[in-house]
Amino acid sequence: MTRPGPQSASAASRAGSFPSSLAGAVDLAALKERAAQKASPTQQNSARPAPGDGPSLITDVTEQTFESEVIERSNRVLVVVDLWATWAEPCKELSPILEQLASEANGKWVLARIDVDANPRIAQAFGVQSVPTVVAIAGGQPVHAFAGMQSEPQIRQWLGELLKAVEGKLPGEARQDADAVAEPPRDPRIEAAEDALQNGDFAAAEAAYAQILNDEPRNTEAKAGANHARFLARVQNLSPEAAKIADTNPDDIDAQLDAADFEVVNREPEAAFGRLIGLIRSTAGDDRSRVRERLISLLDLFDPADPLVLAARRDLAAALY
């Protein structure tokens, strides 16, 4: 199983139908029948949320719960199936990325985790040849898949294209209200930091985000907020001649960093990324580290699936290695 490129999903969206890359390759109907025969009435009932329970964004699925958690649920929302194994090292990297993205999506799509060793019939039905294998299910049918490790930006782009392709085409979307995931309450610490940001107190905003990160180092919203606050603090006193100054002083690292900030403010991110990547190629040691850190901080201001960002990250890797 290989990962279809983003063009395939885009084409599907334009054509108004699901991609057919997996059509006929996965016998989900047979798997549904086996699950129904094997599960007792108690097991079948337990596969569904109890009255009043909201659906989970991340679910561990077995043969007994496959029909309810994957097939039926995919009529209302895109289900991404993570076929994994404890012995496969790439799974240890990929699964946490998928879980993080599923949590961030807040119900736009859901993640179904399946241990292939504990559920060999499911693995057989999907024709799994290696793990990890990730399959997207919509309307009870597989629509796209990839095998092996993928980076977070690649997966974000893949998911974005899939969501566009299936939008408005799921047969159970009219009944979505019953399974809607309630939006969680906003973190008051984040709200306080955002208020400081809106009021132009960038130092206070950064300090507030830093306090959150001190308690929760992996809080992605706080990381992004702190980076935004630092950027706004830097650019408020930039000279409008920053780019010209840098161009006449090519060896001045500070001038080059200011110019890149100015170009981002001036809606010229491609120029900023190119400037810093060129500087990385021509510097070494601490100077190179400073430039690399500034480039990463600027890239993090943008959607990770933006083609400009993806291209810049590839160019950065080439410049470093």
Coordinates of C-alpha atoms in Angstrom, one line a residue:
M1 CA 0.0 0.0 0.0
T2 CA 1.5 3.3 -1.0
R3 CA 0.4 6.9 -0.2
P4 CA -1.4 8.6 -3.1
G5 CA -0.1 12.1 -3.7
P6 CA -2.1 15.2 -2.9
Q7 CA -3.0 15.6 -6.6
S8 CA -5.1 12.5 -6.4
A9 CA -7.3 13.8 -3.5
S10 CA -7.6 17.2 -5.3
A11 CA -8.8 15.5 -8.4
A12 CA -11.4 13.6 -6.4
S13 CA -12.7 16.8 -4.9
R14 CA -13.1 18.4 -8.3
A15 CA -14.8 15.3 -9.8
G16 CA -17.2 15.2 -6.9
S17 CA -16.6 11.5 -6.1
F18 CA -14.3 9.5 -3.9
P19 CA -10.9 8.4 -5.3
S20 CA -10.9 4.8 -6.4
S21 CA -7.3 3.9 -5.5
L22 CA -8.5 1.3 -3.1
A23 CA -11.8 0.3 -4.7
G24 CA -12.2 -3.5 -4.5
A25 CA -8.9 -4.0 -2.6
V26 CA -10.4 -4.2 0.8
D27 CA -13.3 -6.5 1.7
L28 CA -14.9 -4.6 4.6
A29 CA -18.2 -6.3 4.1
A30 CA -16.8 -9.7 4.9
L31 CA -15.1 -8.2 7.9
K32 CA -18.5 -6.8 9.1
E33 CA -20.1 -10.2 8.8
R34 CA -17.4 -11.9 10.8
A35 CA -17.5 -9.3 13.5
A36 CA -21.3 -9.6 13.8
Q37 CA -21.1 -13.4 14.0
K38 CA -18.4 -13.4 16.5
A39 CA -19.7 -10.7 18.9
S40 CA -22.2 -11.5 21.5
P41 CA -25.2 -9.1 22.0
T42 CA -23.5 -7.7 25.0
Q43 CA -20.3 -7.0 23.0
Q44 CA -22.3 -5.5 20.2
N45 CA -24.0 -3.1 22.5
S46 CA -20.8 -2.2 24.3
A47 CA -19.3 -1.1 21.0
R48 CA -21.6 1.9 21.0
P49 CA -21.4 4.9 23.3
A50 CA -23.8 4.8 26.2
P51 CA -26.7 7.3 26.1
G52 CA -25.4 10.7 26.8
D53 CA -21.7 9.8 26.1
G54 CA -20.0 11.8 23.4
P55 CA -17.9 9.9 20.8
S56 CA -14.2 9.6 21.3
L57 CA -11.8 11.2 18.9
I58 CA -9.3 8.4 19.3
T59 CA -10.6 4.8 19.7
D60 CA -8.8 1.4 20.0
V61 CA -10.8 -0.9 17.7
T62 CA -11.2 -4.6 17.7
E63 CA -12.9 -7.1 15.3
Q64 CA -16.0 -6.8 17.6
T65 CA -16.2 -3.0 17.5
F66 CA -15.0 -2.5 13.9
E67 CA -18.4 -2.2 12.4
S68 CA -19.6 0.5 14.8
E69 CA -16.4 2.4 15.3
V70 CA -15.2 2.3 11.7
I71 CA -17.9 1.4 9.1
E72 CA -20.9 3.0 10.7
R73 CA -19.1 6.0 12.0
S74 CA -17.5 6.7 8.6
N75 CA -21.0 7.5 7.3
R76 CA -20.9 10.6 9.5
V77 CA -17.2 11.6 9.7
L78 CA -13.9 10.7 8.0
V79 CA -12.3 7.8 10.0
V80 CA -8.5 7.4 9.8
V81 CA -7.5 3.9 10.6
D82 CA -4.0 3.5 12.1
L83 CA -2.9 -0.2 11.7
W84 CA 0.1 -0.6 14.0
A85 CA 2.2 -3.1 15.9
T86 CA 4.1 -2.9 19.2
W87 CA 7.3 -4.3 17.5
A88 CA 7.4 -1.8 14.7
E89 CA 9.6 1.2 15.5
P90 CA 8.0 3.6 12.9
C91 CA 4.7 3.1 14.6
K92 CA 6.1 4.6 17.8
E93 CA 6.8 7.8 15.9
L94 CA 3.7 7.9 13.6
S95 CA 1.0 7.0 16.1
P96 CA 1.6 10.0 18.5
I97 CA 1.5 12.3 15.5
L98 CA -1.9 11.0 14.4
E99 CA -3.2 11.2 17.9
Q100 CA -2.1 14.8 18.3
L101 CA -3.7 15.7 15.0
A102 CA -6.9 13.9 15.8
S103 CA -7.1 15.9 19.1
E104 CA -6.5 19.2 17.3
A105 CA -9.1 18.3 14.7
N106 CA -11.8 18.3 17.4
G107 CA -14.1 15.9 15.5
K108 CA -13.5 17.0 11.9
W109 CA -12.1 13.4 11.6
V110 CA -11.5 10.6 14.1
L111 CA -8.7 8.1 14.6
A112 CA -9.3 4.4 14.9
R113 CA -6.2 2.5 16.2
I114 CA -5.9 -1.2 15.4
D115 CA -3.3 -3.5 16.7
V116 CA -2.6 -5.9 13.8
D117 CA -1.3 -8.7 16.0
A118 CA -4.4 -8.7 18.2
N119 CA -6.7 -8.3 15.2
P120 CA -5.1 -10.3 12.3
R121 CA -8.4 -10.6 10.3
I122 CA -8.7 -6.8 10.1
A123 CA -5.1 -6.6 8.9
Q124 CA -5.8 -9.3 6.3
A125 CA -9.0 -7.5 5.2
F126 CA -7.0 -4.4 4.5
G127 CA -4.2 -6.3 2.8
V128 CA -1.6 -4.9 5.2
Q129 CA 1.9 -5.8 3.9
S130 CA 3.8 -3.6 6.4
V131 CA 3.2 -1.4 9.4
P132 CA 2.4 1.3 10.0
T133 CA -0.4 1.4 7.4
V134 CA -2.9 4.2 7.5
V135 CA -6.2 4.0 5.7
A136 CA -8.9 6.7 5.4
I137 CA -12.5 5.4 5.5
A138 CA -15.5 7.5 4.3
G139 CA -19.0 6.3 3.7
G140 CA -18.0 2.7 4.7
Q141 CA -15.3 2.5 2.0
P142 CA -11.5 3.1 2.0
V143 CA -10.7 6.2 0.0
H144 CA -6.9 6.7 0.5
A145 CA -4.0 5.1 2.3
F146 CA -0.3 5.3 2.9
A147 CA 2.3 2.9 4.4
G148 CA 5.4 3.7 6.4
M149 CA 6.5 6.9 8.2
Q150 CA 5.3 10.3 7.1
S151 CA 6.2 13.7 8.6
E152 CA 3.6 15.8 10.4
P153 CA 3.4 18.4 7.6
Q154 CA 2.8 15.6 5.0
I155 CA 0.1 14.1 7.1
R156 CA -1.6 17.5 7.7
Q157 CA -1.6 18.1 3.9
W158 CA -3.0 14.6 3.2
L159 CA -5.8 15.1 5.8
G160 CA -6.6 18.5 4.4
E161 CA -7.0 17.2 0.9
L162 CA -9.1 14.2 2.1
L163 CA -11.5 16.4 4.2
K164 CA -12.1 18.6 1.1
A165 CA -12.7 15.5 -1.1
V166 CA -15.3 14.0 1.3
E167 CA -17.0 17.3 2.3
G168 CA -20.8 17.0 1.9
K169 CA -20.6 13.5 0.5
L170 CA -21.0 11.4 3.7
P171 CA -24.4 9.7 3.8
G172 CA -24.9 10.3 7.6
E173 CA -23.9 13.9 7.8
A174 CA -27.5 15.0 8.3
R175 CA -27.5 13.0 11.5
Q176 CA -24.3 14.5 12.7
D177 CA -25.9 16.5 15.5
A178 CA -26.4 13.4 17.6
D179 CA -22.7 12.6 17.6
A180 CA -21.3 16.1 17.6
V181 CA -18.3 16.6 19.7
A182 CA -18.8 19.5 22.1
E183 CA -16.2 22.2 21.8
P184 CA -14.0 22.1 25.0
P185 CA -14.0 25.2 27.1
R186 CA -11.1 27.6 26.4
D187 CA -8.1 27.5 28.6
P188 CA -8.3 30.7 30.7
R189 CA -4.5 30.9 30.6
I190 CA -4.5 31.0 26.8
E191 CA -7.2 33.6 26.8
A192 CA -5.2 35.8 29.2
A193 CA -2.2 35.5 26.9
E194 CA -4.3 36.3 23.8
D195 CA -5.8 39.3 25.5
A196 CA -2.2 40.7 26.2
L197 CA -1.3 40.0 22.6
Q198 CA -4.4 41.9 21.3
N199 CA -3.6 44.8 23.6
G200 CA -0.1 45.0 22.2
D201 CA 1.7 44.0 25.4
F202 CA 3.9 41.4 23.7
A203 CA 6.2 40.9 26.7
A204 CA 3.3 40.1 28.9
A205 CA 1.9 37.7 26.3
E206 CA 5.2 35.9 25.9
A207 CA 5.5 35.6 29.7
A208 CA 2.0 34.1 29.9
Y209 CA 2.7 31.6 27.2
A210 CA 6.1 30.8 28.8
Q211 CA 4.3 30.0 32.1
I212 CA 2.0 27.6 30.4
L213 CA 5.0 25.9 28.7
N214 CA 6.7 25.6 32.0
D215 CA 3.8 23.6 33.3
E216 CA 3.0 21.8 29.9
P217 CA 6.1 21.8 27.7
R218 CA 4.2 20.0 24.8
N219 CA 1.3 22.5 24.7
T220 CA 1.3 23.3 21.0
E221 CA -1.1 26.3 21.3
A222 CA 1.2 27.9 23.8
K223 CA 4.3 27.3 21.7
A224 CA 2.7 28.9 18.7
G225 CA 1.4 31.8 20.8
A226 CA 4.9 32.5 22.3
N227 CA 6.5 32.4 18.9
H228 CA 3.9 34.9 17.6
A229 CA 4.4 37.2 20.5
R230 CA 8.2 37.2 20.0
F231 CA 7.7 37.9 16.3
L232 CA 5.4 40.9 17.0
A233 CA 7.8 42.3 19.6
R234 CA 10.7 42.1 17.1
V235 CA 9.0 43.7 14.2
Q236 CA 7.3 46.7 15.9
N237 CA 10.5 48.8 15.7
L238 CA 11.8 47.5 12.3
S239 CA 13.2 50.0 9.9
P240 CA 11.3 50.2 6.6
E241 CA 14.7 50.1 5.0
A242 CA 15.6 46.8 6.6
A243 CA 15.8 44.8 3.4
K244 CA 17.9 47.5 1.7
I245 CA 20.2 47.7 4.7
A246 CA 20.7 43.9 4.6
D247 CA 21.3 43.8 0.9
T248 CA 24.1 46.4 1.2
N249 CA 25.6 44.5 4.2
P250 CA 25.5 40.8 3.3
D251 CA 27.8 39.8 6.1
D252 CA 25.8 41.4 8.8
I253 CA 23.8 38.6 10.4
D254 CA 21.6 40.9 12.5
A255 CA 20.7 42.9 9.4
Q256 CA 19.8 39.7 7.5
L257 CA 17.5 38.5 10.3
D258 CA 15.8 41.9 10.5
A259 CA 15.3 41.8 6.7
A260 CA 13.7 38.4 6.8
D261 CA 11.3 39.6 9.5
F262 CA 10.5 42.7 7.4
E263 CA 9.8 40.5 4.4
V264 CA 7.4 38.4 6.3
V265 CA 5.6 41.5 7.5
N266 CA 5.6 42.8 4.0
R267 CA 3.9 39.5 2.8
E268 CA 7.0 38.3 1.1
P269 CA 7.6 35.0 3.0
E270 CA 9.2 33.3 0.1
A271 CA 11.9 36.0 -0.1
A272 CA 12.4 35.7 3.7
F273 CA 12.8 32.0 3.6
G274 CA 15.2 32.1 0.6
R275 CA 17.3 34.8 2.3
L276 CA 17.8 32.8 5.4
I277 CA 18.4 29.5 3.6
G278 CA 21.0 31.1 1.5
L279 CA 22.6 32.5 4.7
I280 CA 22.6 29.0 6.3
R281 CA 24.6 27.7 3.3
S282 CA 27.3 30.4 3.7
T283 CA 27.6 30.4 7.6
A284 CA 28.8 28.1 10.3
G285 CA 28.9 27.6 14.0
D286 CA 26.8 30.0 16.2
D287 CA 25.9 32.2 13.3
R288 CA 24.4 29.3 11.4
S289 CA 22.5 28.2 14.5
R290 CA 21.0 31.7 15.0
V291 CA 19.9 31.8 11.4
R292 CA 18.4 28.3 11.5
E293 CA 16.5 29.1 14.7
R294 CA 15.1 32.3 13.1
L295 CA 14.0 30.5 10.0
I296 CA 12.2 27.8 12.0
S297 CA 10.4 30.4 14.0
L298 CA 9.2 32.2 10.9
L299 CA 8.1 28.9 9.3
D300 CA 6.1 28.1 12.4
L301 CA 4.0 31.3 11.9
F302 CA 2.4 29.7 8.8
D303 CA 0.2 26.7 8.1
P304 CA 2.6 23.7 8.0
A305 CA 0.8 22.4 4.9
D306 CA 1.5 25.6 3.0
P307 CA 3.5 24.7 -0.2
L308 CA 5.9 27.5 0.5
V309 CA 6.6 26.1 4.0
L310 CA 7.0 22.6 2.8
A311 CA 9.5 23.7 0.1
A312 CA 11.4 25.8 2.6
R313 CA 11.7 22.9 5.0
R314 CA 13.1 20.7 2.2
D315 CA 15.6 23.4 1.2
L316 CA 16.6 23.8 4.8
A317 CA 17.3 20.1 5.2
A318 CA 19.3 20.2 2.0
A319 CA 21.3 23.2 3.2
L320 CA 22.1 21.6 6.5
Y321 CA 23.0 18.1 5.3

